[in-house]
Short mmCIF file of C-alpha atoms in Angstrom, two decimals:
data_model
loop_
_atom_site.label_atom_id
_atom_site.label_comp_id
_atom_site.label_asym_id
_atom_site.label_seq_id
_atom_site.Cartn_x
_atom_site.Cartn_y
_atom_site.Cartn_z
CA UNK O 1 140.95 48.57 -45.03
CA UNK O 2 141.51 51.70 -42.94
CA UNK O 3 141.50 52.17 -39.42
CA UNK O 4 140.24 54.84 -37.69
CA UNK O 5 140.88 56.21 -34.57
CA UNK O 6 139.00 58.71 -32.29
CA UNK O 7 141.27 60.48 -29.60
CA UNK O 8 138.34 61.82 -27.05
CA UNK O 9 140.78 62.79 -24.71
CA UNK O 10 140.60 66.92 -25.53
CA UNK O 11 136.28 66.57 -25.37
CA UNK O 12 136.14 65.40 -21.83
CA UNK O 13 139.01 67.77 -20.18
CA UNK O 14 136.97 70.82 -19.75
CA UNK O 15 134.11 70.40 -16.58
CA UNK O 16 131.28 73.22 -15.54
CA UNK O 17 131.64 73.22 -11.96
CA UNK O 18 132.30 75.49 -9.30
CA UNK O 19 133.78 73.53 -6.35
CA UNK O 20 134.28 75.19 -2.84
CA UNK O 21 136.19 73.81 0.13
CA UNK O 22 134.92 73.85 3.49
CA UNK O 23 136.70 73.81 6.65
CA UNK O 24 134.64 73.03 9.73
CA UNK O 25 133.87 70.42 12.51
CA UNK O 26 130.30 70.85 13.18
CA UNK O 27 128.43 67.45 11.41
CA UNK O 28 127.02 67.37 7.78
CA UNK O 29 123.32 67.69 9.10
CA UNK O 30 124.15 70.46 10.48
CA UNK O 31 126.50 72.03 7.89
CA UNK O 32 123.64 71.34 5.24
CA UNK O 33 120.80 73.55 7.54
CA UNK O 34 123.22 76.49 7.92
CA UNK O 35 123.99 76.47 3.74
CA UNK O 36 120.33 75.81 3.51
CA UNK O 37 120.11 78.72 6.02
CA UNK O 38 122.25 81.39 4.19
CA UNK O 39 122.42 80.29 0.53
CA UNK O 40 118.58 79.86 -0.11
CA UNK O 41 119.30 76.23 -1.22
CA UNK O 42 117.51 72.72 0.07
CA UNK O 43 119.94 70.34 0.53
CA UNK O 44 118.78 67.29 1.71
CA UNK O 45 120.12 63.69 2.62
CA UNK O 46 120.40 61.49 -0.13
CA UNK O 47 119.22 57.87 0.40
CA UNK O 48 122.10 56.21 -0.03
CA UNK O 49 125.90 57.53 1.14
CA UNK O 50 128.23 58.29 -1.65
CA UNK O 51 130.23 54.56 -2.10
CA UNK O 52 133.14 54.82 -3.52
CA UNK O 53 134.95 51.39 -5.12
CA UNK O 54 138.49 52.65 -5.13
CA UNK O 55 139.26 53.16 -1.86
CA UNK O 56 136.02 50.83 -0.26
CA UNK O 57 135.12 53.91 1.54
CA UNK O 58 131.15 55.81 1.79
CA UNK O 59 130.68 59.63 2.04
CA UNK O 60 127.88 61.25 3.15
CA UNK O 61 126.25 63.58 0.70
CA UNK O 62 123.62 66.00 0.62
CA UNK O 63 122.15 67.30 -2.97
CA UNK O 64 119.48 70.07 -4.39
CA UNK O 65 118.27 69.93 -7.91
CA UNK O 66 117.60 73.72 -8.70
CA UNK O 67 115.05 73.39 -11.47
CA UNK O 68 115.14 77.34 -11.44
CA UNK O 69 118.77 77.45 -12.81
CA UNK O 70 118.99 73.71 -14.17
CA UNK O 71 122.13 73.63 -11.37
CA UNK O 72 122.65 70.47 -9.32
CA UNK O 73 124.30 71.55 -5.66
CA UNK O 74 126.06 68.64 -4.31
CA UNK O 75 127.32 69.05 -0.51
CA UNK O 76 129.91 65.96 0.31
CA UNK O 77 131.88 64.74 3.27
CA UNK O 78 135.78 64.41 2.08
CA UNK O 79 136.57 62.26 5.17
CA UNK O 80 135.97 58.91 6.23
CA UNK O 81 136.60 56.85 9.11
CA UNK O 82 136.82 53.33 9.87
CA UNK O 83 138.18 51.19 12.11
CA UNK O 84 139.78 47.66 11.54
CA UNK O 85 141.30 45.63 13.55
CA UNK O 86 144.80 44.00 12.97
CA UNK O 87 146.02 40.88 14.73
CA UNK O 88 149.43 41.32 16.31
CA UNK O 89 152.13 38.94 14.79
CA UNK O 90 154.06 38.53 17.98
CA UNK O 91 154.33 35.10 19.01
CA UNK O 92 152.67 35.14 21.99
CA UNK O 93 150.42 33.03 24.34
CA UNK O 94 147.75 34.64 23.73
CA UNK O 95 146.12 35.84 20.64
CA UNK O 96 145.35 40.00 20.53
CA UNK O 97 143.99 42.60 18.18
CA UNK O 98 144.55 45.87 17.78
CA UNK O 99 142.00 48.53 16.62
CA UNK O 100 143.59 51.15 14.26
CA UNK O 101 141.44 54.23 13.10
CA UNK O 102 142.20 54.27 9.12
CA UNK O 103 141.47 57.75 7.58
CA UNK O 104 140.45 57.95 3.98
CA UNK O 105 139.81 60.70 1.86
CA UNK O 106 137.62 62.03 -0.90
CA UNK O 107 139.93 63.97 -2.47
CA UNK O 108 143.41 63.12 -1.18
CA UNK O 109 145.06 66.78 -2.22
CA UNK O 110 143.36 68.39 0.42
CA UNK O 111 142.94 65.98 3.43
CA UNK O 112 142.62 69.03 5.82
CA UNK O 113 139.05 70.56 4.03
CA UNK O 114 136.04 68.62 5.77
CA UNK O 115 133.93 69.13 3.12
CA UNK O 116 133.26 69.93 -0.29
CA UNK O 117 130.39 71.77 -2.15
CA UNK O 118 129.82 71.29 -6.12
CA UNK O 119 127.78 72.89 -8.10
CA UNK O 120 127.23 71.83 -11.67
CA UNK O 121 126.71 74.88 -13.19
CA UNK O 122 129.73 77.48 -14.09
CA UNK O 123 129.04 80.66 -11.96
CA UNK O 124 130.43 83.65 -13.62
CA UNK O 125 133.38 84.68 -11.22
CA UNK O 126 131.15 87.62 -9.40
CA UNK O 127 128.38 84.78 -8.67
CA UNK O 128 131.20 82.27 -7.25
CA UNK O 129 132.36 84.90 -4.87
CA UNK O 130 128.65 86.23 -3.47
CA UNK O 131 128.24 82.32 -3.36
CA UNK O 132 131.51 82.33 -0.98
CA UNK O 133 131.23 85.55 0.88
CA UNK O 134 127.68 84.06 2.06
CA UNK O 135 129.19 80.86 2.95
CA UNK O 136 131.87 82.58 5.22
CA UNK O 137 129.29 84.81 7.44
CA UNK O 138 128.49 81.40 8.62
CA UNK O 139 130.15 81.50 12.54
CA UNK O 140 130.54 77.59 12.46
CA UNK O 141 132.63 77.39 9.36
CA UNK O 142 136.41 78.37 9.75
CA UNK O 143 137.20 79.00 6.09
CA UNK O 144 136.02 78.24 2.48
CA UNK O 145 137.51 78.65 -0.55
CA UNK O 146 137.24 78.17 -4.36
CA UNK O 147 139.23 75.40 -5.69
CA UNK O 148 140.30 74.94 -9.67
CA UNK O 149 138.57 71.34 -10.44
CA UNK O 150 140.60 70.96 -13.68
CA UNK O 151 144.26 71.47 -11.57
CA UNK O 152 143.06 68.22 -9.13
CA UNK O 153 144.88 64.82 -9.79
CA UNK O 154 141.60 62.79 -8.43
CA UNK O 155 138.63 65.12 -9.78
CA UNK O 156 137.42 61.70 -11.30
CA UNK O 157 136.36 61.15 -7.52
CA UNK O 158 133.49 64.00 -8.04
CA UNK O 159 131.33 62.17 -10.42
CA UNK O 160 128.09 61.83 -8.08
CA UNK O 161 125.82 60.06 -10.92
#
């Protein structure tokens, strides 16, 4: 009997996305008026924050379903902060805990970018830079730009669904 064997890797390589990097450090509410603002878009709060198992972190993200263009615009935080608290091995008389701030991060290539904004629809390259020229008349944000999704190590970490 023969055995067959499918190699999918080559089908699943290739994603539609645009994916834009923000730089700012005003808060995602008020990052997602401002796009809302200037793009023509309606981002709004999703229910539940982005949880992500691999690094036991949550994101906050913000998503439009443009029925117009079938396009899904995903606005997500790429930081997270926690604090835990680690008990000092020193022998000592008394017992103490320290509180570290642990950073984690979305998409660990590009720790300094605050946010990221996907859209699942490939934008013809005039489109993607209207989209960005709009985003960069906003005073608040410092810079944006377009990032390749297919060059990043951990672009498994911007499945949403």
């Amino acid at each position: 009997m023969a055995v067959h064997k499918l190699i999918l890797d080559d089908v699943f390589e290739e994603v539609d996305c645009t994916l834009i990097a923000i730089y700012c450090t005003i808060e995602d509410y008020r990052l997602a008026y401002l796009l809302n603002k200037h793009l023509s878009t309606n981002l709004t709060r999703r229910t539940s924050n982005l949880d992500c198992s691999f690094n036991n972190a949550t994101y906050s993200i913000f998503e439009w379903e443009d029925a117009k263009q079938l396009t899904t615009w995903s606005l997500v935080s790429n930081i997270y902060k926690t604090e835990i608290y680690k008990k000092d091995t020193v022998n000592s008389l008394f017992d103490t805990e320290e509180k570290i701030t642990q950073t984690l991060y979305l998409i660990p290539e590009y720790k300094a970018v605050n946010y990221f904004l996907k859209i699942d629809n490939q934008f013809n390259l005039s489109e993607e830079k209207s989209i960005l020229n709009n985003i960069l008349k906003i005073q608040q944000i410092a810079t944006a730009f377009s990032i390749d999704i297919n060059q990043l190590k951990s672009k498994d970490n911007l499945i949403f669904s």
